[in-house]
Coordinates of C-alpha atoms and ligand atoms in Angstrom, one line a residue:
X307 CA -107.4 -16.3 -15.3
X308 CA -104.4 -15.1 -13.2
X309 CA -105.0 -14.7 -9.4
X310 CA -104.4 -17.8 -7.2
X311 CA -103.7 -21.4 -8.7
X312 CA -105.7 -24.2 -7.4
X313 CA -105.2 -24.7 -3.8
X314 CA -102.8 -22.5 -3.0
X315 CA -102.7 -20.6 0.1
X316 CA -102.7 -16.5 0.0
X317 CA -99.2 -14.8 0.1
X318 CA -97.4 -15.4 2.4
X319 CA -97.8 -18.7 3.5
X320 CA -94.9 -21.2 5.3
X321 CA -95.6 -24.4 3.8
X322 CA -95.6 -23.1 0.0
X323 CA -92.4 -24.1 -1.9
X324 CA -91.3 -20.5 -2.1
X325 CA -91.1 -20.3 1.5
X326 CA -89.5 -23.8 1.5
X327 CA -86.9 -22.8 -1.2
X328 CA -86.3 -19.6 0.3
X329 CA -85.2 -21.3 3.6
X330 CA -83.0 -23.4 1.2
X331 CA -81.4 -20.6 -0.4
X332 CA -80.8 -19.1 2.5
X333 CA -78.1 -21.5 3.3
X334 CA -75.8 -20.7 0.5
X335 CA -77.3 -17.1 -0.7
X336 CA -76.9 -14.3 1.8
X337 CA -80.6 -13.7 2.2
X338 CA -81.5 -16.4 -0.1
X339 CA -80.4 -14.8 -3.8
X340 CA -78.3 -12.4 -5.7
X341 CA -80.2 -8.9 -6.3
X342 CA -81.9 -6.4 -3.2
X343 CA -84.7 -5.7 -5.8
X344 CA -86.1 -9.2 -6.0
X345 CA -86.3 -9.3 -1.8
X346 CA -89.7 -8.8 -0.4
X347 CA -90.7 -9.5 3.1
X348 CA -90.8 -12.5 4.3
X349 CA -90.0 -13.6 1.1
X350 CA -90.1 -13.4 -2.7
X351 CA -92.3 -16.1 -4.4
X352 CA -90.1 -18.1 -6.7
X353 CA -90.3 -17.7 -10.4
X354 CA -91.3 -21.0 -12.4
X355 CA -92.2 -19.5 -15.8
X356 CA -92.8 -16.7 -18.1
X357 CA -95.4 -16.4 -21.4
X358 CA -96.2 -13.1 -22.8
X359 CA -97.6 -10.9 -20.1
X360 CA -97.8 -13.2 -17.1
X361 CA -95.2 -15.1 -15.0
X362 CA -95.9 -18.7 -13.2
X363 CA -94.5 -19.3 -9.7
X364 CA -93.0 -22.0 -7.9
X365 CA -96.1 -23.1 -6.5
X366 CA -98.4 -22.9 -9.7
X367 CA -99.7 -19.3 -9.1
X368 CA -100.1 -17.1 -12.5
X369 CA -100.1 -13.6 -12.1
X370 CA -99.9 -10.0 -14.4
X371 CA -95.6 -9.2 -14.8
X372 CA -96.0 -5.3 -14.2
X373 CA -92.2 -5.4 -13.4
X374 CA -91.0 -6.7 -16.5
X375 CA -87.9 -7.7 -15.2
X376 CA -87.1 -3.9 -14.2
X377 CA -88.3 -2.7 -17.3
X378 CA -85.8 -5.0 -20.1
X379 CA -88.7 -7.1 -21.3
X380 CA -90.1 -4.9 -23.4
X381 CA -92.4 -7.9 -24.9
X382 CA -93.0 -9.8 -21.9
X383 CA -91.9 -13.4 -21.8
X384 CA -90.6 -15.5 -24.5
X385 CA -91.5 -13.5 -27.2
X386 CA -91.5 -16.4 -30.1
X387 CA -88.9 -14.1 -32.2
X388 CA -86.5 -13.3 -29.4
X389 CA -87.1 -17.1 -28.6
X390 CA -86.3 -18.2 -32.1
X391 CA -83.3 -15.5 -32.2
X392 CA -81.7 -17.1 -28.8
X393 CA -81.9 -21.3 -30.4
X394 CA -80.8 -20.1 -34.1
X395 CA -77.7 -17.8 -32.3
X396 CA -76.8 -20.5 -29.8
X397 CA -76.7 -23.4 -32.4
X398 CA -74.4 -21.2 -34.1
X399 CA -71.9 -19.4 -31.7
X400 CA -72.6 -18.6 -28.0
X401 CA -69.6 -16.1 -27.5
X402 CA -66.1 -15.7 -29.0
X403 CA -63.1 -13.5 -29.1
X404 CA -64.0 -11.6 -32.1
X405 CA -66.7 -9.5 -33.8
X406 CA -69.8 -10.6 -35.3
X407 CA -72.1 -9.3 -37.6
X408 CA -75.0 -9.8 -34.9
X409 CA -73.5 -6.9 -32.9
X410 CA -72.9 -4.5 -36.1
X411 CA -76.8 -4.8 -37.0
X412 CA -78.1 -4.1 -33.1
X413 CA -75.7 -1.4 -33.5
X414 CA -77.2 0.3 -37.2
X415 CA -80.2 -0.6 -35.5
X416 CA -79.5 2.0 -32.7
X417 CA -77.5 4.4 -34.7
X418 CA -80.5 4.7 -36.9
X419 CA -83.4 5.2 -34.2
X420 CA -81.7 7.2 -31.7
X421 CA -80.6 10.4 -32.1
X422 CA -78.0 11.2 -30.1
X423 CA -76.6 8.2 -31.2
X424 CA -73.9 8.0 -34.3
X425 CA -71.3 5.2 -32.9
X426 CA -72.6 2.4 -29.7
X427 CA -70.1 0.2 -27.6
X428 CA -71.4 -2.7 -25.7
X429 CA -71.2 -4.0 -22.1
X430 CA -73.1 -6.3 -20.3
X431 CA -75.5 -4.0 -18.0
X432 CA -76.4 -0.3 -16.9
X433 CA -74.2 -0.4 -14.6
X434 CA -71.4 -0.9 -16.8
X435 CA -72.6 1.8 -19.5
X436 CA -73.1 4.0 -16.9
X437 CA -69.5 3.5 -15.8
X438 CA -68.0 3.6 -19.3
X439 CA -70.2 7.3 -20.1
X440 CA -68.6 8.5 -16.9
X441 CA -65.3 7.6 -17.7
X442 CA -65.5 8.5 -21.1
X443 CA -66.8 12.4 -19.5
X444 CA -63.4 12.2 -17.7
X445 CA -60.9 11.0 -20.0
X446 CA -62.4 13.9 -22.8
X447 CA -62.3 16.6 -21.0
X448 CA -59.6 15.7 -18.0
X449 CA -60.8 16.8 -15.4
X450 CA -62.6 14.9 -12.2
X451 CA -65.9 16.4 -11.3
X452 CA -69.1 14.6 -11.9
X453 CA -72.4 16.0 -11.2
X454 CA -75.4 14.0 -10.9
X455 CA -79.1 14.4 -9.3
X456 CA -79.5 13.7 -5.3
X457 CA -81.5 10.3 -5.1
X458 CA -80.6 9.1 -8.5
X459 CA -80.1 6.0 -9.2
X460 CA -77.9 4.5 -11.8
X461 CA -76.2 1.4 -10.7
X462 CA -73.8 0.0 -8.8
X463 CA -70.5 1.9 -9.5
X464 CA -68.4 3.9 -7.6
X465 CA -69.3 7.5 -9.0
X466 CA -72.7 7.0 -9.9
X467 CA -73.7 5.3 -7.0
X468 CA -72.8 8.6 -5.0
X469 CA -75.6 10.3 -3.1
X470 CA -78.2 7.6 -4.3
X471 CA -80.2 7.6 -1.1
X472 CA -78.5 9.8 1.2
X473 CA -78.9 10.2 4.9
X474 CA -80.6 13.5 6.3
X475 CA -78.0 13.5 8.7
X476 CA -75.1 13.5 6.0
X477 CA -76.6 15.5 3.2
X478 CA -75.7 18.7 4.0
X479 CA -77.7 21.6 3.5
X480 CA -80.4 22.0 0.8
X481 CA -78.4 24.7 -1.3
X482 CA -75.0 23.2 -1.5
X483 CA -75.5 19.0 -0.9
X484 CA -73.2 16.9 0.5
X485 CA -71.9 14.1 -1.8
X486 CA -72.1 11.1 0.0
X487 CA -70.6 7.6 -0.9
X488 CA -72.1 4.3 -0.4
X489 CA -70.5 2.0 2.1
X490 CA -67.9 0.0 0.2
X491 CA -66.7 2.8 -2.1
X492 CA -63.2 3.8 -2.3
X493 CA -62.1 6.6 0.1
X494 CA -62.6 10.3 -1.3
X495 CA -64.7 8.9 -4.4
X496 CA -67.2 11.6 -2.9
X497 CA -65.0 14.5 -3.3
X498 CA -65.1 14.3 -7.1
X499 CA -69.1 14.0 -7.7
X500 CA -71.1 17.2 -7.3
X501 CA -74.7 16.7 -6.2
X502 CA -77.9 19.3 -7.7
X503 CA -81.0 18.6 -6.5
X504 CA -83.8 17.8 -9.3
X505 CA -85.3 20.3 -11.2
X506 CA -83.7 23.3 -9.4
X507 CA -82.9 25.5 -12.2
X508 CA -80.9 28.4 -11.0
X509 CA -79.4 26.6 -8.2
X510 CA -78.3 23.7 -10.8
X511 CA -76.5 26.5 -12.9
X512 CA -75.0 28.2 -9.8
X513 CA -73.8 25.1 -8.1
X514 CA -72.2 24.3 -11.8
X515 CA -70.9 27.6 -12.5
X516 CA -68.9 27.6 -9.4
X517 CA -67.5 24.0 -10.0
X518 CA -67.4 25.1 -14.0
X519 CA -63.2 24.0 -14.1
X520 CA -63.2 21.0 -12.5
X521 CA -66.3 19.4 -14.2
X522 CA -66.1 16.6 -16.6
X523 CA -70.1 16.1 -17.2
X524 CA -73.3 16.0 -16.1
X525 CA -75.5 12.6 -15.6
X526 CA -79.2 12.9 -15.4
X527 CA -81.6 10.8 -16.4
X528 CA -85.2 11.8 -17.6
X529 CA -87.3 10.1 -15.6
X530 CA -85.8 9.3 -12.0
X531 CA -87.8 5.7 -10.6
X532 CA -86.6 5.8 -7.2
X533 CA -87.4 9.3 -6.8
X534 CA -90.9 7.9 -8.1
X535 CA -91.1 8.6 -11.3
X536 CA -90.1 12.0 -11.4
X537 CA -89.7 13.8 -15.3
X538 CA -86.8 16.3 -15.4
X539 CA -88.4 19.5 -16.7
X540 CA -87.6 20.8 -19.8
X541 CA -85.9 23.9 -17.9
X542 CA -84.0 21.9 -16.3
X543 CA -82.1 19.5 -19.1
X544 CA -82.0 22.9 -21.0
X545 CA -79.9 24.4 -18.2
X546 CA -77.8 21.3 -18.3
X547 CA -77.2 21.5 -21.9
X548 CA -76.4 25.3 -21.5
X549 CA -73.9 25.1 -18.5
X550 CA -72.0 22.0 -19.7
X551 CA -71.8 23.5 -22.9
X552 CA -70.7 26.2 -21.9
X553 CA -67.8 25.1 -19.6
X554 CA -66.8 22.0 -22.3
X555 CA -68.3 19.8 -19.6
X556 CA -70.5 16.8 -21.5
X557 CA -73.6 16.2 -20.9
X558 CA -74.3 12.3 -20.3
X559 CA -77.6 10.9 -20.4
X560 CA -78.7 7.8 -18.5
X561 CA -81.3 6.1 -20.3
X562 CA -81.2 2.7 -19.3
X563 CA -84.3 2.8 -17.6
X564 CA -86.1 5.9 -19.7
X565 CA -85.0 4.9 -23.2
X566 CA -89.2 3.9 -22.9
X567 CA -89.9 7.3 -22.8
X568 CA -89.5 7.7 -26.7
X569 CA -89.3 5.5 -29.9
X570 CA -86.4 7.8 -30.9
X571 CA -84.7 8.2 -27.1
X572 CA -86.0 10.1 -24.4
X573 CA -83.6 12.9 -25.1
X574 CA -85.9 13.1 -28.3
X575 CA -88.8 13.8 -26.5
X576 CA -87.0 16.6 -24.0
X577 CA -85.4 17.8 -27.7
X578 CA -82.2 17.8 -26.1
X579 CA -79.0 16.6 -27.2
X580 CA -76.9 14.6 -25.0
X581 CA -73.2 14.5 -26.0
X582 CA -73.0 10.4 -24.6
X583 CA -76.2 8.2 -23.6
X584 CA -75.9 5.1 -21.4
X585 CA -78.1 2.2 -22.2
X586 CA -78.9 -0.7 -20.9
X587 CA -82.6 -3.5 -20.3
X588 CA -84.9 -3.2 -23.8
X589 CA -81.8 -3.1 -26.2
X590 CA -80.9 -6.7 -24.8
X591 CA -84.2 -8.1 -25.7
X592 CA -84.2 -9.8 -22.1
X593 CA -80.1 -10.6 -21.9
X594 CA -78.0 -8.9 -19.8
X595 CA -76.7 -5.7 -22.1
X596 CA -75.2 -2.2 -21.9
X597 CA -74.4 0.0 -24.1
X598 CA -72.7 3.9 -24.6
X599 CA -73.5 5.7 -27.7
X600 CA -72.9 9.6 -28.5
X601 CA -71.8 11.6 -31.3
X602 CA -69.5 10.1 -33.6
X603 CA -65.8 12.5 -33.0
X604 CA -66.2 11.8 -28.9
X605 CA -67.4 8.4 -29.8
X606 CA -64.1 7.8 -32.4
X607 CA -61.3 9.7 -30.1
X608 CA -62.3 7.5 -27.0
X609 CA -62.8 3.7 -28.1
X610 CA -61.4 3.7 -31.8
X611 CA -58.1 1.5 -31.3
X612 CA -56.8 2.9 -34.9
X613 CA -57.1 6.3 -33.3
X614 CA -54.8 5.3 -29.2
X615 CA -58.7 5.1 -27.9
X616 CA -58.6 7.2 -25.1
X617 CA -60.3 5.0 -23.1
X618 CA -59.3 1.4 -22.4
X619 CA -62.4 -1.0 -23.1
X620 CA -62.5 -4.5 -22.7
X621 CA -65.0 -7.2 -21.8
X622 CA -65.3 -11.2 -22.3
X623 CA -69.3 -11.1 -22.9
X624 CA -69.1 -7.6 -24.6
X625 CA -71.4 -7.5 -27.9
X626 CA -71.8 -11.9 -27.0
X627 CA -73.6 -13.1 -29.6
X628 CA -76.3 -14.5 -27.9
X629 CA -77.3 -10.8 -26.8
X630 CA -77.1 -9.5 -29.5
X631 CA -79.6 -11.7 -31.2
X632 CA -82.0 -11.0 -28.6
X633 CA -81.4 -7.0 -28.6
X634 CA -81.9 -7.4 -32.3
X635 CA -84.8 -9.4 -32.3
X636 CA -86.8 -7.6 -29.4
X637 CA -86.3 -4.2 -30.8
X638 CA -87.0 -4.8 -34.6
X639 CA -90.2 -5.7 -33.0
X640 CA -90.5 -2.6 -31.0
X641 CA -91.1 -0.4 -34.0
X642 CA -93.0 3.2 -33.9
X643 CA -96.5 1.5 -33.9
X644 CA -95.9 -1.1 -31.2
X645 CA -94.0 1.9 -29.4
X646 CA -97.4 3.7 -30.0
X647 CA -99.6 1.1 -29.0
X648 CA -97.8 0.4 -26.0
X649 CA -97.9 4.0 -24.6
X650 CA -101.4 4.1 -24.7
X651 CA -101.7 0.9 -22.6
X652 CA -99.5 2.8 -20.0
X653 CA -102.2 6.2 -20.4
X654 CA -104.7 4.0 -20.1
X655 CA -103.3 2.5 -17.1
X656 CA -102.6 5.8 -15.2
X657 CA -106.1 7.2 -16.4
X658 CA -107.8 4.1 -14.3
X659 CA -105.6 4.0 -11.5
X660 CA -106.6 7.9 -10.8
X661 CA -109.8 7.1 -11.1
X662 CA -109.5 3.7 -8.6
X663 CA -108.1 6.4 -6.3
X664 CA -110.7 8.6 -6.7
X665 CA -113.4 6.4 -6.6
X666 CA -112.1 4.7 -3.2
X667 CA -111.3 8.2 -1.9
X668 CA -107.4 6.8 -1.1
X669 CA -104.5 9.4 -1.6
X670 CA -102.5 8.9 -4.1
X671 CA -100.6 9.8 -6.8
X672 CA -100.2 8.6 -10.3
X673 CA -96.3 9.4 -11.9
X674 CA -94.9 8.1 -15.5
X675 CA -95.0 8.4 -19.1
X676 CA -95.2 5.9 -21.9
X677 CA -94.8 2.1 -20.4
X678 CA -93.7 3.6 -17.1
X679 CA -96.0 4.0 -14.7
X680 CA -95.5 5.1 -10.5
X681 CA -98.5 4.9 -7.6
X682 CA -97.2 6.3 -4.3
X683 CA -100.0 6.6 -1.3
X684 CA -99.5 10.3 -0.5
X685 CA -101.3 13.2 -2.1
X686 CA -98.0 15.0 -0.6
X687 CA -96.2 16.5 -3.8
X688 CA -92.9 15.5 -4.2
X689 CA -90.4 17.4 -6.3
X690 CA -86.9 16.1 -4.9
X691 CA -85.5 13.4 -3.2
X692 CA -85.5 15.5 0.3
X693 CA -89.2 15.8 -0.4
X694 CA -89.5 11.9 -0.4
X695 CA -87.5 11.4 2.4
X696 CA -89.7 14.1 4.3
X697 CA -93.2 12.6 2.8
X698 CA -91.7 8.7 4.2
X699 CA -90.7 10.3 7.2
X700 CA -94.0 11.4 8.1
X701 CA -95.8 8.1 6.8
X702 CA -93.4 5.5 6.5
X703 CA -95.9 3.2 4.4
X704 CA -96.4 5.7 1.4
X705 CA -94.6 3.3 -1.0
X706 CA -97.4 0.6 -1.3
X707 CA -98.3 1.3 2.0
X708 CA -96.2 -0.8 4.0
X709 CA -96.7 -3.5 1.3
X710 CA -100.1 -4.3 2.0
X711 CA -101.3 -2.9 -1.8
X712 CA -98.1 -5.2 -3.4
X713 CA -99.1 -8.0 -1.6
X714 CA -103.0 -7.1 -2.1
X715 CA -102.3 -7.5 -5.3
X716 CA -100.0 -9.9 -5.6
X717 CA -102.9 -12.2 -3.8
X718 CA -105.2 -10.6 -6.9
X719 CA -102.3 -11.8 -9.5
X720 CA -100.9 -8.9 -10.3
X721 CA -97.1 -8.5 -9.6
X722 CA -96.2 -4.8 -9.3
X723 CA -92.6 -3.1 -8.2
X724 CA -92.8 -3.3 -4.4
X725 CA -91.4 -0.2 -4.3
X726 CA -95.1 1.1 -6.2
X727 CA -94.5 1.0 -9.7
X728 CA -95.4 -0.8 -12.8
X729 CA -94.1 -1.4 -16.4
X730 CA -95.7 -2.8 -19.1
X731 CA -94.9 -4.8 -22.0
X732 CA -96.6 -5.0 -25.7
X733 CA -97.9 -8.3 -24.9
X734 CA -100.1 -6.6 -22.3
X735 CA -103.9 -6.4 -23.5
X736 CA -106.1 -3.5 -22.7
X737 CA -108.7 -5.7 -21.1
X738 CA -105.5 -6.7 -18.8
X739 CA -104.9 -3.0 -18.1
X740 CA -108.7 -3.1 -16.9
X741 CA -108.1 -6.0 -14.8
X742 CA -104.9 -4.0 -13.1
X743 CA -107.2 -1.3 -12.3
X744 CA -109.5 -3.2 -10.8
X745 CA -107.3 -5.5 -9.0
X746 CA -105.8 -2.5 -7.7
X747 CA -109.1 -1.0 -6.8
X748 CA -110.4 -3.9 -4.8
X749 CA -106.8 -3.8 -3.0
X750 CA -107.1 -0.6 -2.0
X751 CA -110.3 -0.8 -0.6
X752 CA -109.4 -3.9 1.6
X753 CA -106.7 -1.8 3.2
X754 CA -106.9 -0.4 6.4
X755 CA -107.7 2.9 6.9
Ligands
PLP1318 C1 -81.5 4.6 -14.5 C2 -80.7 3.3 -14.3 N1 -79.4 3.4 -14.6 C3 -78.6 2.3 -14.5 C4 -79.1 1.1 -14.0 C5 -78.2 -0.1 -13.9 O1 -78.5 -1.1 -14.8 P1 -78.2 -2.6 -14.5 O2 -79.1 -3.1 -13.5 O3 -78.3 -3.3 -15.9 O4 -76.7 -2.7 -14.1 C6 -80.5 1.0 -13.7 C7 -81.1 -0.3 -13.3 O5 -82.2 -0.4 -12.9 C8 -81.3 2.2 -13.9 O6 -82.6 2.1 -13.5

């Protein structure tokens, strides 16, 4: 039964070996490790061990993975075929400078399920794919201008990371937005992205119309997380598809995170056809992984070397065979009825965690689709990232309200996205959704008022 392990003293608590090795870490980690997203105040348990759906910490506590490792694992932990795939490829080859035939089947693999997908490259994360779909919008067309949604979030590069979580101060007004870079960016990388806010339809095609000449593409992706969850509407991506279309923009899709939204692609789902989509997480089977796929000319004329690919590609892990065993494994396993299955878990999920709401008279709001699921403490509703901003303005602890329901539950062993979200995997059980709920339930109760 997950929850605390024998003896072990609630979250957070000095003298645990988390607290000890975070001290440790400290000394040679700037804030004790290597990724923002695992920090949580004071500070993050450390990881032991992973089976299935649950996760084992430094100091013996099992708990409920509702993070998933940001959504990659789409089977939870060790899956004994992704397992198997990893020993068998690494007594064989770990990485080399060639091609293998691991990386041609994960790629037939993909070609075959997605549909907006008729050639794939692989990177080594989002970030990368993200970078490479951008890049690839550019060097078609050749023109600068990238458009994306304010508050998006899609990695760490230079373009994409434009306008991710914007200052009130520097945005600029609500009908024309300011692009603004992150620190650290090259100077002027701003000038060349164009923001739209979500799901404005005829201020989307206005702001795009005017910028028609100098725009290379358009990246959205279908369901935003760090604007909690948030579905593009089907206007909306048909208004992309239109306007970039129309001006021989292309029209990039970023489903490294919502590729969960649909066995076939999310862009199946919306019945919209990208012209590139980034990838990234499930396809790795729990290895780091990117990917850009698209239709097979653009596809061809930017990263066939027969053809002077347009578009210079090169990386030492690229398509490592280790990877792709994984990717290969973990999603031959993720076929339409697991896909299924697991969808229902995450209805099932969302159904009770309205009702815990309900039933402890809480706001809240319930976000997602599929295996993707987002609880935010506000009844406010929140349609763009200025709306979020606004709603945390006016209660700052909206998120998981100020961290008391994440670490609620992480003292009830359930380990959910600080930032109030939770993804599933198809080891999950429906009597472990159950527990969720009421793990959940009992946290919010024990809340403050
Ligand atoms: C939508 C989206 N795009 C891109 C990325 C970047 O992927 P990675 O962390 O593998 O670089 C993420 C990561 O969470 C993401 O959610």
């Amino acid at each position: 039964m997950p929850g605390q392990a024998g003896g072990a003293a609630p979250f957070p608590d000095p003298l645990s070996r988390s607290a000890v090795l975070h001290e440790r870490a400290r000394r040679v980690l700037p804030g004790g490790n290597s990724r923002h997203s695992v920090f949580f105040p004071p500070y993050p348990v450390y990881a032991a061990r992973g089976r299935g759906s649950r996760i084992w910490d430094v100091d013996g506590v099992e708990r409920l993975d509702c993070v998933n490792n940001y959504s990659s694992l789409i089977h939870g932990h060790c899956h004994p075929a992704v397992v198997d795939a990893i020993a068998r490829q690494a007594s064989e080859l770990i990485s080399v400078a060639l091609p293998t035939e691991s990386e041609v089947k994960l790629a037939e693999l993909l070609v075959e399920r997605l549909d907006a997908v008729e050639r794939v490259r692989f990177c080594n994360s989002g970030t990368e794919a993200v970078m490479f779909a951008l890049k690839a919008a550019r060097a078609l067309t050749g023109r600068p201008l990238i458009a994306k949604i304010e508050g998006a979030y899609h990695g760490s590069a230079e373009t994409a990371s434009v306008s991710t979580s914007p200052d009130p101060a520097r945005w600029g007004e609500a009908d024309a937005p300011s692009a603004v870079q992150d620190s650290g960016s090259a100077p002027g990388v701003a000038q060349d992205v164009l923001v739209l806010p979500m799901n404005d339809v005829e201020l989307g095609r206005r702001l795009i119309r005017r910028h028609a000449a100098r725009l290379a593409g358009v990246l959205v992706d279908p369901m935003v997380k760090n604007l909690a969850f948030m579905a593009v509407t089907p206007e909306f991506v048909s208004m992309l598809r239109e306007e970039t279309a129309r001006c021989g923009a292309l029209l990039v899709f970023d489903e490294v995170y919502s590729l969960r939204l649909g066995f076939h692609g999310a862009h199946s789902v919306l019945r919209i056809e990208p012209d590139v989509v980034a990838l990234g997480k499930i396809i790795g089977g729990g290895l780091p992984i990117g990917a850009v796929g698209g239709r097979a000319d653009l596809m061809d004329e930017l990263f066939d070397p027969r053809r002077g690919a347009k578009l210079a590609h090169a990386g030492t892990f690229n398509a490592n065979p280790l990877t792709m065993a994984a990717g290969l494994a973990a999603m031959a396993h993720f076929d339409e009825a697991a896909f299924d299955r697991l969808s229902a878990l995450g209805d099932r999920l969302r159904a009770g965690l309205r009702d815990a709401l309900r039933v402890t008279g809480r706001p809240g709001t319930v976000t997602g689709a599929a295996s993707l699921t987002g609880l935010f403490m506000t009844d406010a509703r929140i349609r763009t990232y200025r709306d979020l901003v606004a709603t945390v303005a006016a209660d700052p602890q909206i998120m998981t309200r100020g961290g008391a329901l994440f670490r609620g539950l992480l003292n009830r062993g359930v380990f959910m996205g600080a930032q109030g979200f939770m993804v599933l995997s198809t080891a999950n059980t429906p009597a472990e959704i159950d527990r969720i709920v009421d793990a959940v339930a009992d946290s919010l109760r024990s809340l403050p008022a």
